[in-house]
Tab-separated table of C-alpha atoms in Angstrom:
chain	number	residue	atom	x	y	z
Z	26	UNK	CA	70.498	18.637	-78.643
Z	27	UNK	CA	70.436	15.032	-79.864
Z	28	UNK	CA	67.059	15.768	-81.421
Z	29	UNK	CA	68.469	18.936	-83.012
Z	30	UNK	CA	71.248	16.810	-84.542
Z	31	UNK	CA	68.709	14.339	-85.936
Z	32	UNK	CA	66.759	17.240	-87.388
Z	33	UNK	CA	69.919	18.681	-88.960
Z	34	UNK	CA	70.718	15.418	-90.753
Z	35	UNK	CA	67.378	15.563	-92.575
Z	36	UNK	CA	68.890	18.286	-94.747
Z	37	UNK	CA	71.725	16.051	-95.979
Z	38	UNK	CA	72.318	16.449	-99.692
Z	39	UNK	CA	70.100	19.514	-100.059
Z	40	UNK	CA	71.832	22.457	-98.358
Z	41	UNK	CA	75.443	22.415	-99.621
Z	42	UNK	CA	77.451	24.634	-99.460
Z	43	UNK	CA	75.576	25.635	-96.310
Z	44	UNK	CA	75.966	23.628	-93.073
Z	45	UNK	CA	73.469	21.120	-91.701
Z	46	UNK	CA	71.436	22.729	-88.924
Z	47	UNK	CA	68.552	21.542	-86.760
Z	48	UNK	CA	66.733	23.406	-83.987
Z	49	UNK	CA	64.372	22.465	-81.158
Z	50	UNK	CA	62.245	24.814	-79.008
Z	51	UNK	CA	61.471	23.687	-75.436
Z	52	UNK	CA	59.060	25.401	-73.028
Z	53	UNK	CA	58.171	24.227	-69.537
Z	54	UNK	CA	59.862	20.904	-70.257
Z	55	UNK	CA	57.876	20.253	-73.445
Z	56	UNK	CA	59.003	20.393	-77.063
Z	57	UNK	CA	56.790	22.985	-78.752
Z	58	UNK	CA	58.639	23.320	-82.064
Z	59	UNK	CA	61.406	21.825	-84.177
Z	60	UNK	CA	62.804	22.320	-87.639
Z	61	UNK	CA	65.826	22.032	-89.902
Z	62	UNK	CA	67.473	23.791	-92.820
Z	63	UNK	CA	65.689	22.031	-95.675
Z	64	UNK	CA	67.205	23.481	-98.828
Z	65	UNK	CA	69.966	25.882	-99.834
Z	66	UNK	CA	68.582	29.391	-99.958
Z	67	UNK	CA	65.542	28.487	-97.864
Z	68	UNK	CA	64.696	29.430	-94.263
Z	69	UNK	CA	67.223	28.363	-91.640
Z	70	UNK	CA	66.532	25.768	-88.970
Z	71	UNK	CA	65.823	28.302	-86.231
Z	72	UNK	CA	63.198	30.059	-88.343
Z	73	UNK	CA	61.483	26.782	-89.261
Z	74	UNK	CA	61.481	25.652	-85.615
Z	75	UNK	CA	59.986	28.928	-84.422
Z	76	UNK	CA	57.399	28.911	-87.223
Z	77	UNK	CA	56.390	25.382	-86.175
Z	78	UNK	CA	55.801	26.237	-82.522
Z	79	UNK	CA	52.463	25.090	-81.150
Z	80	UNK	CA	52.361	27.997	-78.686
Z	81	UNK	CA	54.202	31.264	-78.068
Z	82	UNK	CA	57.964	30.621	-77.737
Z	83	UNK	CA	58.394	33.598	-75.383
Z	84	UNK	CA	60.464	32.461	-72.414
Z	85	UNK	CA	61.367	29.147	-74.097
Z	86	UNK	CA	64.753	27.528	-74.634
Z	87	UNK	CA	66.220	27.025	-78.109
Z	88	UNK	CA	68.602	24.170	-78.897
Z	89	UNK	CA	70.583	24.448	-82.143
Z	90	UNK	CA	73.587	22.408	-83.265
Z	91	UNK	CA	75.361	25.416	-84.860
Z	92	UNK	CA	75.714	29.023	-83.746
Z	93	UNK	CA	72.804	31.082	-85.140
Z	94	UNK	CA	73.688	33.427	-87.980
Z	95	UNK	CA	73.765	37.176	-87.428
Z	96	UNK	CA	74.325	38.335	-91.000
Z	97	UNK	CA	72.180	39.105	-94.022
Z	98	UNK	CA	72.689	36.498	-96.736
Z	99	UNK	CA	69.997	34.713	-98.726
Z	100	UNK	CA	67.868	35.069	-95.578
Z	101	UNK	CA	67.626	37.526	-92.693
Z	102	UNK	CA	69.705	36.954	-89.520
Z	103	UNK	CA	68.333	34.216	-87.280
Z	104	UNK	CA	69.471	36.165	-84.216
Z	105	UNK	CA	66.947	38.916	-84.971
Z	106	UNK	CA	64.043	36.446	-84.973
Z	107	UNK	CA	65.293	34.719	-81.802
Z	108	UNK	CA	65.501	38.067	-80.013
Z	109	UNK	CA	62.094	39.175	-81.331
Z	110	UNK	CA	60.480	35.972	-80.025
Z	111	UNK	CA	61.927	36.688	-76.534
Z	112	UNK	CA	63.710	33.336	-76.202
Z	113	UNK	CA	65.271	32.989	-72.724
Z	114	UNK	CA	68.103	30.502	-73.306
Z	115	UNK	CA	69.975	29.373	-76.407
Z	116	UNK	CA	71.965	26.139	-76.245
Z	117	UNK	CA	74.574	25.834	-79.032
Z	118	UNK	CA	76.508	22.751	-80.123
Z	119	UNK	CA	79.241	24.107	-82.435
Z	120	UNK	CA	80.518	27.651	-82.975
Z	121	UNK	CA	80.341	28.899	-86.562
Z	122	UNK	CA	83.901	29.784	-87.679
Z	123	UNK	CA	82.734	31.517	-90.883
Z	124	UNK	CA	84.206	34.980	-91.421
Z	125	UNK	CA	80.735	36.523	-91.376
Z	126	UNK	CA	79.845	34.846	-88.072
Z	127	UNK	CA	82.741	33.771	-85.849
Z	128	UNK	CA	81.063	34.563	-82.518
Z	129	UNK	CA	78.882	37.415	-83.757
Z	130	UNK	CA	75.714	35.393	-83.267
Z	131	UNK	CA	76.549	34.660	-79.636
Z	132	UNK	CA	77.443	38.291	-78.965
Z	133	UNK	CA	74.185	39.605	-80.410
Z	134	UNK	CA	72.129	37.177	-78.333
Z	135	UNK	CA	73.995	38.043	-75.141
Z	136	UNK	CA	73.687	41.758	-75.847
Z	137	UNK	CA	69.930	41.165	-75.948
Z	138	UNK	CA	70.141	39.604	-72.448
Z	139	UNK	CA	69.579	36.066	-73.718
Z	140	UNK	CA	71.492	33.377	-71.826
Z	141	UNK	CA	73.795	31.491	-74.219
Z	142	UNK	CA	75.258	28.072	-73.395
Z	143	UNK	CA	78.036	26.831	-75.695
Z	144	UNK	CA	79.604	23.479	-76.613
Z	145	UNK	CA	76.587	21.266	-75.882
Z	146	UNK	CA	77.440	17.812	-77.302
Z	147	UNK	CA	80.233	19.630	-79.149
Z	148	UNK	CA	81.978	16.600	-80.671
Z	149	UNK	CA	78.737	15.145	-82.027
Z	150	UNK	CA	77.686	18.500	-83.451
Z	151	UNK	CA	81.116	19.045	-85.001
Z	152	UNK	CA	80.841	15.661	-86.744
Z	153	UNK	CA	77.512	16.623	-88.318
Z	154	UNK	CA	79.238	19.479	-90.144
Z	155	UNK	CA	82.624	17.877	-90.765
Z	156	UNK	CA	82.364	18.777	-94.471
Z	157	UNK	CA	81.496	22.415	-93.769
Z	158	UNK	CA	84.289	22.904	-91.218
Z	159	UNK	CA	86.885	21.134	-93.391
Z	160	UNK	CA	86.088	23.308	-96.400
Z	161	UNK	CA	86.230	26.534	-94.396
Z	162	UNK	CA	89.663	25.631	-93.072
Z	163	UNK	CA	91.297	24.011	-96.104
Z	164	UNK	CA	89.524	25.496	-99.158
Z	165	UNK	CA	89.361	22.038	-100.729
Z	166	UNK	CA	86.587	19.413	-100.838
Z	167	UNK	CA	86.043	16.835	-98.104
Z	168	UNK	CA	87.054	13.421	-99.511
Z	169	UNK	CA	85.324	10.148	-98.627
Z	170	UNK	CA	86.708	6.830	-99.880
Z	171	UNK	CA	83.885	4.355	-100.503
Z	172	UNK	CA	84.526	0.677	-101.198
Z	173	UNK	CA	82.917	-2.767	-101.013
Z	174	UNK	CA	85.539	-5.375	-100.132
Z	175	UNK	CA	85.873	-9.061	-99.334
Z	176	UNK	CA	87.286	-10.270	-96.027
Z	177	UNK	CA	90.672	-10.712	-97.697
Z	178	UNK	CA	90.649	-7.098	-98.914
Z	179	UNK	CA	89.706	-7.395	-102.604
Z	180	UNK	CA	87.398	-5.045	-104.510
Z	181	UNK	CA	87.166	-7.218	-107.643
Z	182	UNK	CA	88.376	-10.509	-109.132
Z	183	UNK	CA	91.349	-10.885	-111.479
Z	184	UNK	CA	88.865	-10.384	-114.341
Z	185	UNK	CA	87.645	-7.112	-112.809
Z	186	UNK	CA	84.331	-8.629	-111.784
Z	187	UNK	CA	82.879	-6.849	-108.747
Z	188	UNK	CA	79.142	-7.579	-109.173
Z	189	UNK	CA	78.248	-8.064	-106.512
Z	190	UNK	CA	80.570	-8.171	-103.505
Z	191	UNK	CA	78.074	-6.342	-101.306
Z	192	UNK	CA	74.438	-7.226	-100.697
Z	193	UNK	CA	71.398	-5.346	-101.981
Z	194	UNK	CA	70.900	-3.444	-98.708
Z	195	UNK	CA	74.530	-2.300	-98.818
Z	196	UNK	CA	74.124	-1.103	-102.386
Z	197	UNK	CA	71.050	0.855	-101.334
Z	198	UNK	CA	73.096	2.539	-98.597
Z	199	UNK	CA	75.815	3.324	-101.145
Z	200	UNK	CA	73.222	5.161	-103.233
Z	201	UNK	CA	72.054	7.071	-100.148
Z	202	UNK	CA	75.663	8.170	-99.640
Z	203	UNK	CA	75.810	9.338	-103.253
Z	204	UNK	CA	72.760	11.489	-102.600
Z	205	UNK	CA	74.309	13.344	-99.642
Z	206	UNK	CA	77.687	14.220	-101.157
Z	207	UNK	CA	78.196	16.824	-103.870
Z	208	UNK	CA	80.092	14.533	-106.237
Z	209	UNK	CA	81.391	11.026	-106.903
Z	210	UNK	CA	84.764	10.264	-108.486
Z	211	UNK	CA	86.044	7.193	-110.342
Z	212	UNK	CA	89.070	6.365	-112.440
Z	213	UNK	CA	89.039	5.760	-116.180
Z	214	UNK	CA	89.356	1.988	-115.756
Z	215	UNK	CA	86.189	1.893	-113.666
Z	216	UNK	CA	84.349	3.676	-116.478
Z	217	UNK	CA	85.757	1.276	-119.079
Z	218	UNK	CA	85.151	-1.905	-117.082
Z	219	UNK	CA	81.819	-1.176	-115.377
Z	220	UNK	CA	80.296	1.677	-117.408
Z	221	UNK	CA	78.624	3.073	-114.263
Z	222	UNK	CA	75.979	5.771	-114.424
Z	223	UNK	CA	76.917	7.113	-110.961
Z	224	UNK	CA	73.396	8.371	-110.292
Z	225	UNK	CA	71.026	7.827	-107.356
Z	226	UNK	CA	68.501	5.097	-108.149
Z	227	UNK	CA	67.624	2.982	-105.084
Z	228	UNK	CA	66.686	5.876	-102.783
Z	229	UNK	CA	65.191	9.342	-103.136
Z	230	UNK	CA	67.787	12.070	-103.530
Z	231	UNK	CA	69.651	14.293	-105.920
Z	232	UNK	CA	72.236	12.991	-108.363
Z	233	UNK	CA	75.813	14.007	-107.568
Z	234	UNK	CA	78.212	15.634	-109.990
Z	235	UNK	CA	80.079	12.777	-111.711
Z	236	UNK	CA	83.864	13.026	-111.947
Z	237	UNK	CA	86.226	10.738	-113.846
Z	238	UNK	CA	90.009	10.846	-114.077
Z	239	UNK	CA	91.409	10.242	-117.553
Z	240	UNK	CA	95.061	11.194	-118.055
Z	241	UNK	CA	94.963	11.150	-121.861
Z	242	UNK	CA	91.293	12.061	-122.433
Z	243	UNK	CA	90.715	8.702	-124.091
Z	244	UNK	CA	87.075	8.175	-123.023
Z	245	UNK	CA	84.952	8.523	-126.124
Z	246	UNK	CA	81.905	10.279	-124.712
Z	247	UNK	CA	79.542	7.347	-125.215
Z	248	UNK	CA	79.698	5.931	-121.697
Z	249	UNK	CA	76.783	6.304	-119.317
Z	250	UNK	CA	78.485	8.972	-117.193
Z	251	UNK	CA	78.130	11.271	-120.197
Z	252	UNK	CA	74.331	11.164	-120.240
Z	253	UNK	CA	72.326	14.215	-119.199
Z	254	UNK	CA	71.027	12.886	-115.891
Z	255	UNK	CA	73.725	14.757	-113.960
Z	256	UNK	CA	76.697	17.054	-114.646
Z	257	UNK	CA	79.995	15.378	-115.539
Z	258	UNK	CA	83.575	16.532	-115.008
Z	259	UNK	CA	86.703	14.968	-116.512
Z	260	UNK	CA	90.083	15.537	-114.853
Z	261	UNK	CA	92.766	15.083	-117.498
Z	262	UNK	CA	96.276	16.132	-118.435
Z	263	UNK	CA	97.321	19.436	-119.937
Z	264	UNK	CA	98.571	18.125	-123.262
Z	265	UNK	CA	95.480	16.322	-124.509
Z	266	UNK	CA	94.021	16.496	-128.036
Z	267	UNK	CA	92.387	19.875	-128.512
Z	268	UNK	CA	89.665	18.506	-130.800
Z	269	UNK	CA	88.713	15.849	-128.231
Z	270	UNK	CA	88.513	18.442	-125.470
Z	271	UNK	CA	86.361	20.689	-127.680
Z	272	UNK	CA	84.085	17.746	-128.526
Z	273	UNK	CA	83.458	16.864	-124.871
Z	274	UNK	CA	82.921	20.472	-123.863
Z	275	UNK	CA	80.345	20.672	-126.645
Z	276	UNK	CA	78.458	17.846	-124.921
Z	277	UNK	CA	78.349	19.885	-121.724
Z	278	UNK	CA	81.267	18.103	-120.048
Z	279	UNK	CA	83.526	20.253	-117.876
Z	280	UNK	CA	87.258	19.628	-118.354
Z	281	UNK	CA	89.826	20.241	-115.615
Z	282	UNK	CA	93.426	20.090	-116.833
Z	283	UNK	CA	96.004	18.995	-114.262
Z	284	UNK	CA	99.722	18.291	-114.225
Z	285	UNK	CA	100.875	14.683	-114.429
Z	286	UNK	CA	103.654	13.465	-112.112
Z	287	UNK	CA	105.077	9.947	-112.501
Z	288	UNK	CA	102.131	9.002	-114.688
Z	289	UNK	CA	99.547	10.186	-112.140
Z	290	UNK	CA	97.299	13.223	-112.279
Z	291	UNK	CA	97.841	15.926	-109.677
Z	292	UNK	CA	94.479	15.416	-107.969
Z	293	UNK	CA	95.318	17.745	-105.106
Z	294	UNK	CA	95.347	20.729	-107.466
Z	295	UNK	CA	92.321	19.377	-109.336
Z	296	UNK	CA	90.333	19.160	-106.103
Z	297	UNK	CA	91.060	22.797	-105.358
Z	298	UNK	CA	89.642	23.658	-108.765
Z	299	UNK	CA	86.543	21.585	-107.963
Z	300	UNK	CA	86.163	23.552	-104.711
Z	301	UNK	CA	86.299	26.814	-106.648
Z	302	UNK	CA	83.479	25.395	-108.767
Z	303	UNK	CA	81.366	24.961	-105.615
Z	304	UNK	CA	81.942	21.264	-104.923
Z	305	UNK	CA	82.320	20.810	-101.165
Z	306	UNK	CA	82.560	17.016	-100.986
Z	307	UNK	CA	83.799	14.141	-103.143
Z	308	UNK	CA	83.022	10.464	-102.625
Z	309	UNK	CA	85.675	8.335	-104.342
Z	310	UNK	CA	84.218	5.054	-105.603
Z	311	UNK	CA	87.323	3.544	-107.146
Z	312	UNK	CA	89.577	2.068	-107.940
Z	313	UNK	CA	92.346	0.863	-105.667
Z	314	UNK	CA	95.022	3.103	-107.185
Z	315	UNK	CA	92.999	6.246	-106.503
Z	316	UNK	CA	92.256	5.117	-102.931
Z	317	UNK	CA	95.961	4.635	-102.304
Z	318	UNK	CA	96.844	7.942	-103.958
Z	319	UNK	CA	94.378	9.792	-101.748
Z	320	UNK	CA	95.702	8.201	-98.569
Z	321	UNK	CA	99.381	8.543	-99.422
Z	322	UNK	CA	98.898	12.220	-100.207
Z	323	UNK	CA	96.762	12.791	-97.077
Z	324	UNK	CA	93.764	13.859	-99.128
Z	325	UNK	CA	91.085	11.565	-97.673
Z	326	UNK	CA	89.191	12.507	-94.530
Z	327	UNK	CA	86.753	9.601	-94.263
Z	328	UNK	CA	86.038	6.059	-95.435
Z	329	UNK	CA	82.739	4.280	-96.089
Z	330	UNK	CA	83.635	0.585	-96.071
Z	331	UNK	CA	81.245	-2.268	-96.865
Z	332	UNK	CA	82.823	-5.504	-95.624
Z	333	UNK	CA	81.310	-8.666	-97.093
Z	334	UNK	CA	81.839	-12.205	-95.632
Z	335	UNK	CA	83.355	-13.674	-98.779
Z	336	UNK	CA	86.875	-14.603	-99.895
Z	337	UNK	CA	88.055	-13.764	-103.422
Z	338	UNK	CA	91.689	-14.917	-103.173
Z	339	UNK	CA	93.158	-12.541	-105.753
Z	340	UNK	CA	92.366	-9.591	-107.969
Z	341	UNK	CA	92.166	-5.881	-107.308
Z	342	UNK	CA	93.026	-4.917	-103.763
Z	343	UNK	CA	91.414	-2.133	-101.811
Z	344	UNK	CA	94.898	-0.582	-101.789
Z	345	UNK	CA	97.462	-1.179	-104.494
Z	346	UNK	CA	100.300	-2.141	-102.125
Z	347	UNK	CA	102.393	0.941	-102.920
Z	348	UNK	CA	101.352	2.681	-99.717
Z	349	UNK	CA	102.819	1.444	-96.448
Z	350	UNK	CA	99.945	2.419	-94.195
Z	351	UNK	CA	101.739	1.413	-90.998
Z	352	UNK	CA	104.869	3.362	-91.929
Z	353	UNK	CA	102.738	6.343	-92.928
Z	354	UNK	CA	100.979	6.077	-89.528
Z	355	UNK	CA	97.483	6.242	-90.954
Z	356	UNK	CA	94.799	5.121	-88.540
Z	357	UNK	CA	91.052	4.685	-88.967
Z	358	UNK	CA	88.673	5.770	-86.215
Z	359	UNK	CA	85.244	4.159	-86.192
Z	360	UNK	CA	82.348	6.633	-86.166
Z	361	UNK	CA	79.649	3.992	-86.500
Z	362	UNK	CA	79.127	0.368	-87.451
Z	363	UNK	CA	75.959	-1.132	-88.913
Z	364	UNK	CA	74.844	-4.459	-90.316
Z	365	UNK	CA	73.205	-4.845	-93.714
Z	366	UNK	CA	72.200	-8.516	-93.806
Z	367	UNK	CA	75.598	-10.254	-93.560
Z	368	UNK	CA	77.613	-7.193	-94.616
Z	369	UNK	CA	79.212	-4.878	-92.088
Z	370	UNK	CA	79.255	-1.168	-92.894
Z	371	UNK	CA	81.979	0.912	-91.254
Z	372	UNK	CA	81.920	4.706	-91.199
Z	373	UNK	CA	85.535	5.661	-90.517
Z	374	UNK	CA	87.492	8.845	-89.925
Z	375	UNK	CA	91.017	8.875	-91.394
Z	376	UNK	CA	93.660	10.044	-88.934
Z	377	UNK	CA	97.146	10.960	-90.158
Z	378	UNK	CA	100.246	11.270	-87.997
Z	379	UNK	CA	101.691	14.732	-87.498
């Protein structure tokens, strides 16, 4: 099952809105086939694993991190192929809670006299598809807060200089993260100060949808996020200049109009609109005000934190100080920790109190 999980992760960034799935076929104690869901609309992991078998899979065991599908979608049901190949045992990590599945895959396999074993490495398999499960339950994108910070908690100096807090290896990992999430989001000030392109450059992978918040629609359309390398979305207020909105739409920019409360855009409603547009995940790259907004409104599910061994002593904090994290009972649970030269990368789950 650990190998099936590793296979599943190979599809990161290429299968959304589908889940990440890997499969391994074992016969007489030997792995005879493995595969993963490579691209949205393409063959599922079970089919690829069975196609890759070096000998007949009849009587073999199949390990898959998610319950096999039993419905006709862009591909035929995986259960039919598993049954046709006369697999003896199917070991499943996570159940599929989708309306079209929800136990149907297990039932079909058992009706065909195949032994089904559930919840194998369940927590690890659930984590692989955290985005998929969150979206099914909440009908809103999965939100990841990404930041590079100094040891004293600053994202930039008093002059807004943030190049570079993190090392080159950390920046490469940040681009890998961009490639696996559907979109990246920044505030207007980040666009004005850094003029980021928000594309994937240091690793192979697809460019995410670029999202910027701009309450008054003041960005002039000449910044790098408006180039044609990737789609761009602007979240703005409802009473913005009509001619400016028409101009940006003419450049292919999608506009989402949201209410403004106390000078801040209603991002919760805007995210639901993004979900309706097919965006399953959003990585927030700044700035501190948006990070705090997301946490205070319980909108963030994860953090990707690059901690660099430097002291800045003042400037823009990771959080703007308006959110009392202790009072709000927000806790961060470490999923993994890695070193990139002297930087420490923390993959964190955000836990909110009930």
